[in-house]
């Protein structure tokens, strides 16, 4: 049985105490050359980040030899499994021919064709290196296509680290204003004040609020940026009236709908837009389509996608490029991954996701905890309250609520599950039924009173 905690004969987990002295020492060293010790703030867990040694399938081993069932999967970017032999082989074949060139490569076309065949709204696609970059490029394309400056986004929704896309990501009760017309709250210190004029904020699932905001923005609005199951909003269900209002009103004022499927593309063969019958103008992608390598993409209707086309061989309306964009290693890993993700694969991902969600609900009931779990497909999110979550404000945690889910995540870690308690849970295809049992046993032992 993998992991440091093992079930005893009675099926109980026994926490053996978690220790990771080698990770602690590496973190100590890292802080001398890297601000905060890591280039990724999200890895800074208490008491220190865990340093990976290697992984296989659904399991990760750290430098101290601790093993964890991976229920984060690099924030939902690994979907087939770690160190998958098929992906490794596809990468090795390409690596043997060189990794990066200022010459075009044919796998870019293979992956472009595969993705465009899958999704009705993907008439054209262009690759970049991250979801952040994809969102940035999509907003630029929307501005270039419409000739308008402003965008509207959802309060609390994460779309990467671009100033405009970050607006109101960290809004809180002291600054968020009226829910019917939320204030635009800058995220990073030093954000240009113009962001407050250029980005409007709506509450998720507020159809009327969206309609009013879009109509008011009118002929100054380039796009509405929307994630169809925003993680940091608590993974609420998308209400049909809301998406209908956004789609209808953007069309009415001549603005684009940019759907951010960087995460939700892992929910089905054609992403969430196929499942929920959404018809976006542009879609941003990332994570799974790179098969474990850095990636982003902008896909969509020919009109706005043609803002990337050079005019008479000269500069495009929206010039774009990138030294490593569409590099053959990422494209090969992405192509192998997306080819393997057929309907059966998504059915299995739905099954294991539902097993975790329903198993957790049963555990919360049994423990008399007023907790809940949201999510769909291979994604889930735990909340230590039972407020009905329709928007960011419903899921916004008090410091006590946050502390208790964080503690749950840390105890899961000690019980052999890598799960960041107050972040998204994400499962990969290599997760077996026994792994789910391990997860639920670890959860039972890690909940308050467990
Ligand atoms: C919905 C969404 N959009 C964009 C991004 C940014 O992607 P990346 O981290 O690849 O820049 C993320 C990252 O988590 C995301 O969840």
Coordinates of C-alpha atoms and ligand atoms in Angstrom, one line a residue:
X1 CA 0.0 0.0 0.0
X2 CA 1.6 3.3 -1.0
X3 CA 1.8 6.4 1.2
X4 CA 3.1 6.8 4.7
X5 CA -0.3 6.1 6.3
X6 CA -1.7 2.7 5.8
X7 CA -5.2 1.3 6.7
X8 CA -5.1 -1.2 9.6
X9 CA -7.2 -4.3 9.6
X10 CA -10.2 -2.4 10.7
X11 CA -9.9 -0.1 7.7
X12 CA -8.8 2.9 9.9
X13 CA -6.0 5.2 8.7
X14 CA -3.1 5.5 11.1
X15 CA -1.2 8.8 10.7
X16 CA 2.4 8.0 11.2
X17 CA 3.5 11.7 11.4
X18 CA 4.7 13.4 8.3
X19 CA 8.2 14.6 8.0
X20 CA 10.2 15.9 5.1
X21 CA 13.6 17.1 6.3
X22 CA 15.1 17.1 2.8
X23 CA 12.3 19.3 1.4
X24 CA 12.8 21.6 4.4
X25 CA 16.5 21.9 3.7
X26 CA 15.9 22.6 0.0
X27 CA 13.4 25.3 0.8
X28 CA 15.9 26.9 3.2
X29 CA 18.5 26.9 0.3
X30 CA 15.9 28.2 -2.3
X31 CA 15.1 31.3 -0.2
X32 CA 18.7 32.5 -0.6
X33 CA 18.3 32.9 -4.4
X34 CA 14.6 33.0 -5.2
X35 CA 12.2 35.6 -3.6
X36 CA 10.0 33.6 -1.2
X37 CA 11.9 30.5 -2.2
X38 CA 9.7 29.5 -5.3
X39 CA 8.8 31.0 -8.6
X40 CA 5.2 29.7 -8.0
X41 CA 3.5 31.2 -4.9
X42 CA 0.9 28.4 -5.0
X43 CA 3.5 25.9 -4.0
X44 CA 4.3 27.7 -0.7
X45 CA 2.5 25.4 1.7
X46 CA 3.0 25.2 5.4
X47 CA 5.5 24.4 6.8
X48 CA 7.4 24.5 3.5
X49 CA 6.9 23.3 -0.2
X50 CA 7.3 19.6 -0.9
X51 CA 10.1 18.9 -3.4
X52 CA 9.3 16.2 -5.9
X53 CA 11.6 13.4 -6.7
X54 CA 9.6 11.5 -9.2
X55 CA 6.0 10.4 -10.1
X56 CA 4.3 7.6 -12.0
X57 CA 0.6 7.3 -12.9
X58 CA -1.5 8.8 -10.1
X59 CA 1.3 8.8 -7.4
X60 CA 4.1 11.3 -6.6
X61 CA 7.1 10.6 -4.5
X62 CA 9.0 13.5 -2.7
X63 CA 12.7 13.8 -2.1
X64 CA 12.2 12.3 1.4
X65 CA 10.5 9.2 0.0
X66 CA 7.0 10.1 1.0
X67 CA 4.4 8.9 -1.5
X68 CA 1.1 10.8 -2.2
X69 CA -1.9 10.1 -4.4
X70 CA -1.8 13.2 -6.5
X71 CA -5.1 15.0 -6.3
X72 CA -3.9 18.3 -7.7
X73 CA -2.1 17.2 -10.9
X74 CA -0.2 20.4 -11.4
X75 CA -3.4 22.4 -10.9
X76 CA -5.4 20.3 -13.4
X77 CA -2.8 20.1 -16.2
X78 CA -1.9 16.4 -15.9
X79 CA -4.8 14.2 -17.2
X80 CA -3.4 10.9 -18.5
X81 CA -1.1 10.3 -15.6
X82 CA 2.5 11.1 -14.6
X83 CA 5.5 9.8 -16.5
X84 CA 3.1 8.1 -18.9
X85 CA 5.0 5.8 -21.3
X86 CA 3.1 6.8 -24.4
X87 CA 3.7 10.5 -23.8
X88 CA 7.3 9.9 -22.8
X89 CA 7.8 8.0 -26.1
X90 CA 6.2 10.7 -28.2
X91 CA 8.4 13.3 -26.5
X92 CA 11.6 11.2 -26.8
X93 CA 11.0 10.8 -30.5
X94 CA 10.7 14.5 -31.0
X95 CA 13.6 15.3 -28.6
X96 CA 15.9 13.2 -30.6
X97 CA 15.3 15.6 -33.5
X98 CA 15.9 18.7 -31.4
X99 CA 13.7 20.7 -29.1
X100 CA 13.3 24.3 -30.4
X101 CA 13.8 25.9 -33.7
X102 CA 13.1 29.1 -35.7
X103 CA 11.6 26.8 -38.3
X104 CA 8.0 25.7 -38.3
X105 CA 7.1 22.1 -37.3
X106 CA 4.4 19.7 -38.5
X107 CA 3.1 18.6 -35.1
X108 CA 1.7 22.0 -34.5
X109 CA -0.6 21.4 -37.5
X110 CA -1.5 17.9 -36.2
X111 CA -2.6 19.3 -32.8
X112 CA -4.3 22.3 -34.4
X113 CA -6.3 20.0 -36.7
X114 CA -7.2 17.6 -33.8
X115 CA -8.5 20.4 -31.6
X116 CA -10.4 22.2 -34.4
X117 CA -12.2 19.0 -35.4
X118 CA -13.4 18.5 -31.8
X119 CA -15.1 21.8 -31.1
X120 CA -17.6 23.5 -33.3
X121 CA -16.5 27.1 -32.4
X122 CA -12.8 26.3 -33.1
X123 CA -12.4 27.4 -36.7
X124 CA -8.8 28.5 -36.2
X125 CA -6.3 28.1 -33.4
X126 CA -3.0 29.5 -32.4
X127 CA -0.6 28.3 -29.7
X128 CA 1.4 30.0 -27.0
X129 CA 3.1 29.0 -23.8
X130 CA 0.6 29.5 -20.9
X131 CA -3.0 30.1 -20.1
X132 CA -2.0 33.6 -18.9
X133 CA -0.6 34.4 -22.4
X134 CA -3.7 32.9 -24.1
X135 CA -6.0 35.1 -22.1
X136 CA -3.8 38.2 -22.8
X137 CA -3.8 37.4 -26.5
X138 CA -7.6 36.7 -26.6
X139 CA -8.3 40.1 -25.0
X140 CA -6.0 41.8 -27.4
X141 CA -7.7 40.0 -30.3
X142 CA -11.1 41.1 -29.0
X143 CA -9.9 44.7 -28.8
X144 CA -8.2 44.5 -32.2
X145 CA -11.4 43.0 -33.8
X146 CA -13.9 45.4 -32.2
X147 CA -11.7 48.5 -32.0
X148 CA -13.0 48.9 -28.4
X149 CA -11.0 49.2 -25.1
X150 CA -13.0 47.6 -22.3
X151 CA -13.6 44.1 -20.9
X152 CA -16.0 42.6 -18.3
X153 CA -15.0 39.7 -16.1
X154 CA -16.4 37.8 -13.2
X155 CA -15.6 38.8 -9.6
X156 CA -13.1 36.3 -8.0
X157 CA -12.4 34.5 -11.2
X158 CA -8.8 33.6 -12.0
X159 CA -7.5 33.9 -15.6
X160 CA -3.7 34.1 -15.0
X161 CA -1.5 37.0 -14.0
X162 CA -2.2 39.7 -16.5
X163 CA -3.3 43.0 -14.8
X164 CA -6.7 43.2 -16.5
X165 CA -7.5 39.5 -16.1
X166 CA -6.6 39.7 -12.4
X167 CA -9.0 42.5 -11.5
X168 CA -11.2 41.7 -8.5
X169 CA -9.5 38.3 -8.0
X170 CA -8.9 39.1 -4.4
X171 CA -11.9 41.3 -3.7
X172 CA -13.1 41.2 -0.1
X173 CA -16.1 42.5 1.9
X174 CA -14.2 45.7 2.7
X175 CA -13.9 46.7 -1.0
X176 CA -16.2 44.6 -3.2
X177 CA -19.2 47.0 -3.1
X178 CA -22.7 46.2 -4.1
X179 CA -23.2 42.6 -5.6
X180 CA -25.5 44.0 -8.3
X181 CA -22.6 46.2 -9.5
X182 CA -19.3 45.0 -8.0
X183 CA -16.4 47.4 -7.8
X184 CA -13.2 46.7 -9.9
X185 CA -10.5 46.0 -7.3
X186 CA -6.9 45.8 -8.5
X187 CA -5.0 42.7 -7.4
X188 CA -1.3 43.4 -7.5
X189 CA 0.2 46.5 -6.0
X190 CA 1.2 48.9 -8.8
X191 CA -1.6 47.9 -11.1
X192 CA -2.2 50.9 -13.5
X193 CA -5.2 52.9 -12.3
X194 CA -6.6 52.7 -15.9
X195 CA -7.5 49.0 -15.2
X196 CA -10.4 50.3 -13.0
X197 CA -11.9 52.0 -16.0
X198 CA -11.1 49.3 -18.6
X199 CA -12.4 46.3 -16.6
X200 CA -16.0 46.0 -15.4
X201 CA -17.0 43.3 -12.9
X202 CA -20.1 41.1 -12.7
X203 CA -21.1 38.5 -10.2
X204 CA -21.2 35.0 -11.5
X205 CA -24.7 33.7 -12.3
X206 CA -26.2 37.1 -12.0
X207 CA -28.1 37.3 -15.3
X208 CA -29.7 40.7 -14.7
X209 CA -26.4 42.2 -13.4
X210 CA -24.6 40.9 -16.5
X211 CA -27.2 42.3 -18.8
X212 CA -27.1 45.7 -17.2
X213 CA -23.3 45.9 -17.1
X214 CA -22.9 44.8 -20.7
X215 CA -25.5 47.2 -22.0
X216 CA -24.0 50.1 -20.0
X217 CA -20.5 49.3 -21.4
X218 CA -22.2 49.2 -24.8
X219 CA -20.0 50.4 -27.7
X220 CA -16.9 50.6 -25.5
X221 CA -17.0 46.9 -24.7
X222 CA -14.6 44.5 -26.5
X223 CA -15.4 41.3 -24.6
X224 CA -16.8 39.5 -21.7
X225 CA -14.2 37.0 -20.3
X226 CA -15.9 34.0 -18.6
X227 CA -14.8 30.7 -17.1
X228 CA -17.7 28.2 -17.3
X229 CA -16.8 26.7 -13.9
X230 CA -14.5 29.1 -12.2
X231 CA -12.4 27.4 -9.6
X232 CA -11.8 30.4 -7.3
X233 CA -15.4 31.3 -7.4
X234 CA -16.0 27.9 -5.8
X235 CA -16.7 25.8 -8.8
X236 CA -20.4 26.7 -8.9
X237 CA -22.8 25.3 -11.5
X238 CA -23.3 27.6 -14.5
X239 CA -26.9 28.7 -14.5
X240 CA -28.4 28.6 -18.1
X241 CA -30.1 32.0 -17.6
X242 CA -26.8 33.6 -16.8
X243 CA -24.8 32.3 -19.8
X244 CA -27.8 33.0 -22.1
X245 CA -27.9 36.6 -20.8
X246 CA -24.2 37.1 -21.4
X247 CA -24.3 35.6 -24.9
X248 CA -27.4 37.5 -25.9
X249 CA -26.3 40.9 -24.6
X250 CA -22.7 40.6 -25.9
X251 CA -24.2 40.0 -29.4
X252 CA -26.6 42.8 -29.0
X253 CA -23.8 45.4 -28.2
X254 CA -21.3 43.8 -30.7
X255 CA -18.9 42.5 -28.1
X256 CA -17.2 39.1 -28.0
X257 CA -17.6 36.3 -25.6
X258 CA -14.2 34.9 -24.6
X259 CA -14.6 31.6 -22.8
X260 CA -11.7 30.6 -20.6
X261 CA -11.5 26.8 -20.8
X262 CA -7.9 26.6 -19.6
X263 CA -9.2 24.3 -16.8
X264 CA -12.7 23.2 -18.0
X265 CA -11.5 21.8 -21.3
X266 CA -10.7 18.7 -19.2
X267 CA -14.4 18.2 -18.5
X268 CA -15.4 16.6 -21.7
X269 CA -14.3 15.7 -25.3
X270 CA -15.4 19.1 -26.6
X271 CA -14.8 21.0 -23.3
X272 CA -17.4 22.6 -21.2
X273 CA -18.7 24.6 -24.2
X274 CA -19.9 21.4 -25.8
X275 CA -21.5 20.1 -22.6
X276 CA -23.3 23.4 -21.8
X277 CA -24.0 24.3 -25.4
X278 CA -22.1 27.6 -25.3
X279 CA -21.2 29.3 -28.5
X280 CA -18.2 31.6 -27.7
X281 CA -16.4 33.8 -30.2
X282 CA -13.0 33.0 -28.7
X283 CA -11.8 30.3 -26.3
X284 CA -8.6 30.2 -24.3
X285 CA -6.9 26.9 -23.6
X286 CA -3.9 25.6 -21.7
X287 CA -3.0 22.9 -19.2
X288 CA -4.1 19.5 -20.6
X289 CA -3.5 20.3 -24.2
X290 CA 0.3 20.4 -23.6
X291 CA 0.4 16.9 -22.2
X292 CA 2.4 18.1 -19.2
X293 CA 4.4 20.8 -20.9
X294 CA 4.0 24.6 -20.8
X295 CA 1.2 25.5 -23.2
X296 CA -1.6 27.9 -24.1
X297 CA -3.9 28.4 -27.1
X298 CA -6.4 30.8 -28.5
X299 CA -9.1 29.2 -30.6
X300 CA -12.3 30.6 -32.2
X301 CA -14.2 32.0 -35.0
X302 CA -12.4 33.1 -38.1
X303 CA -13.2 36.8 -37.8
X304 CA -11.5 37.6 -34.5
X305 CA -8.8 34.9 -35.1
X306 CA -7.9 36.7 -38.3
X307 CA -6.6 39.7 -36.2
X308 CA -3.5 37.5 -35.9
X309 CA -3.1 37.3 -39.7
X310 CA -0.4 39.6 -41.2
X311 CA -1.9 42.2 -43.5
X312 CA -0.2 42.0 -46.9
X313 CA 2.7 40.1 -45.4
X314 CA 3.2 42.9 -42.9
X315 CA 2.2 43.4 -39.2
X316 CA -1.1 41.8 -38.1
X317 CA -3.7 43.9 -36.3
X318 CA -2.6 41.9 -33.2
X319 CA 1.0 40.8 -33.7
X320 CA 1.8 37.6 -31.7
X321 CA 4.6 35.2 -31.4
X322 CA 6.9 33.8 -28.7
X323 CA 10.2 32.0 -28.9
X324 CA 8.8 28.8 -27.5
X325 CA 5.3 29.0 -28.9
X326 CA 4.2 25.7 -30.5
X327 CA 7.5 24.1 -29.9
X328 CA 7.6 20.5 -31.1
X329 CA 8.0 18.9 -27.7
X330 CA 4.9 20.4 -26.2
X331 CA 3.0 19.8 -29.5
X332 CA 4.0 16.1 -29.5
X333 CA 3.0 15.6 -25.8
X334 CA -0.2 17.5 -26.4
X335 CA -1.1 15.5 -29.5
X336 CA -0.5 12.2 -27.8
X337 CA -2.5 13.3 -24.8
X338 CA -5.5 14.6 -26.7
X339 CA -5.6 11.6 -29.0
X340 CA -5.9 9.3 -26.0
X341 CA -8.7 11.4 -24.5
X342 CA -11.6 9.7 -26.2
X343 CA -15.2 9.4 -25.0
X344 CA -14.3 6.4 -22.8
X345 CA -11.5 8.3 -21.2
X346 CA -13.9 11.1 -20.2
X347 CA -16.5 8.6 -19.0
X348 CA -13.8 7.1 -16.6
X349 CA -12.8 10.6 -15.5
X350 CA -16.4 11.4 -14.7
X351 CA -16.7 8.2 -12.8
X352 CA -13.7 8.7 -10.6
X353 CA -14.6 12.3 -10.0
X354 CA -18.1 11.4 -8.9
X355 CA -16.8 8.6 -6.7
X356 CA -14.7 11.2 -4.8
X357 CA -17.4 13.7 -4.6
X358 CA -20.1 11.3 -3.4
X359 CA -17.7 9.6 -1.1
X360 CA -16.8 12.9 0.5
X361 CA -20.4 13.9 0.9
X362 CA -21.1 10.6 2.7
X363 CA -18.1 11.2 5.0
X364 CA -19.3 14.8 5.8
X365 CA -22.7 13.4 6.7
X366 CA -21.3 10.6 8.8
X367 CA -19.1 13.0 10.7
X368 CA -21.9 15.5 11.2
X369 CA -20.0 18.2 9.4
X370 CA -21.8 21.0 7.6
X371 CA -19.4 20.9 4.7
X372 CA -20.0 20.5 0.9
X373 CA -18.2 19.5 -2.2
X374 CA -18.6 21.2 -5.6
X375 CA -17.3 20.4 -9.1
X376 CA -17.9 18.1 -12.0
X377 CA -15.9 15.6 -14.1
X378 CA -12.5 15.0 -12.7
X379 CA -12.6 18.3 -10.6
X380 CA -13.8 18.9 -7.1
X381 CA -13.6 21.6 -4.4
X382 CA -14.2 21.2 -0.7
X383 CA -16.0 23.9 1.3
X384 CA -16.3 23.9 5.1
X385 CA -19.7 25.5 5.0
X386 CA -23.1 24.8 3.4
X387 CA -24.0 28.2 1.8
X388 CA -25.5 27.6 -1.6
X389 CA -22.6 28.7 -3.9
X390 CA -23.7 30.7 -6.9
X391 CA -21.0 33.3 -6.9
X392 CA -17.7 34.4 -5.3
X393 CA -19.3 36.0 -2.4
X394 CA -21.2 32.8 -1.4
X395 CA -17.9 30.8 -1.5
X396 CA -15.8 33.6 0.2
X397 CA -14.4 32.0 3.3
X398 CA -14.1 33.4 6.8
X399 CA -10.6 33.0 8.2
X400 CA -11.9 30.1 10.4
X401 CA -13.5 28.4 7.4
X402 CA -10.2 28.8 5.4
X403 CA -8.1 27.5 8.3
X404 CA -10.1 24.4 8.7
X405 CA -10.0 23.3 5.0
X406 CA -6.2 24.1 4.9
X407 CA -5.8 21.9 8.0
X408 CA -7.8 19.2 6.2
X409 CA -5.4 19.4 3.2
X410 CA -2.3 19.2 5.5
X411 CA -3.7 16.1 7.3
X412 CA -4.4 14.5 3.9
X413 CA -0.8 15.1 3.0
X414 CA 0.3 13.3 6.2
X415 CA -2.1 10.5 5.2
X416 CA -0.6 10.0 1.7
X417 CA -2.8 12.3 -0.5
X418 CA -1.5 15.5 -2.1
X419 CA -4.5 17.7 -1.9
X420 CA -4.4 21.4 -1.3
X421 CA -7.4 21.8 1.0
X422 CA -8.6 25.3 -0.1
X423 CA -7.8 24.8 -3.8
X424 CA -9.1 22.7 -6.6
X425 CA -9.0 18.9 -6.5
X426 CA -8.2 17.2 -9.8
X427 CA -7.8 13.5 -10.6
X428 CA -5.9 11.9 -13.5
X429 CA -6.9 8.9 -15.6
X430 CA -4.3 6.6 -14.0
X431 CA -6.3 6.8 -10.7
X432 CA -7.6 3.3 -9.8
X433 CA -10.6 2.3 -7.8
X434 CA -8.2 1.3 -5.0
X435 CA -6.7 4.8 -5.2
X436 CA -10.2 6.2 -4.6
X437 CA -10.5 4.0 -1.6
X438 CA -7.2 5.3 -0.3
X439 CA -8.4 8.8 -0.9
X440 CA -11.6 8.3 1.1
X441 CA -9.9 6.5 3.9
X442 CA -7.4 9.3 4.1
X443 CA -10.2 11.9 4.0
X444 CA -12.1 10.0 6.8
X445 CA -9.0 10.2 9.0
X446 CA -8.2 13.8 8.1
X447 CA -11.5 15.5 8.7
X448 CA -12.0 17.4 12.0
X449 CA -12.6 14.7 14.6
X450 CA -11.3 12.0 12.3
Ligands
LIG1 C1 -9.1 29.4 -15.8 C2 -7.7 29.8 -15.9 N1 -7.3 30.6 -16.8 C3 -6.0 30.9 -17.0 C4 -5.0 30.3 -16.2 C5 -3.6 30.7 -16.4 O1 -2.9 29.6 -16.9 P1 -1.3 29.5 -16.7 O2 -1.1 29.1 -15.3 O3 -0.9 28.4 -17.7 O4 -0.7 30.8 -17.1 C6 -5.4 29.4 -15.2 C7 -4.4 28.8 -14.3 O5 -4.7 28.1 -13.4 C8 -6.8 29.2 -15.0 O6 -7.2 28.3 -14.1

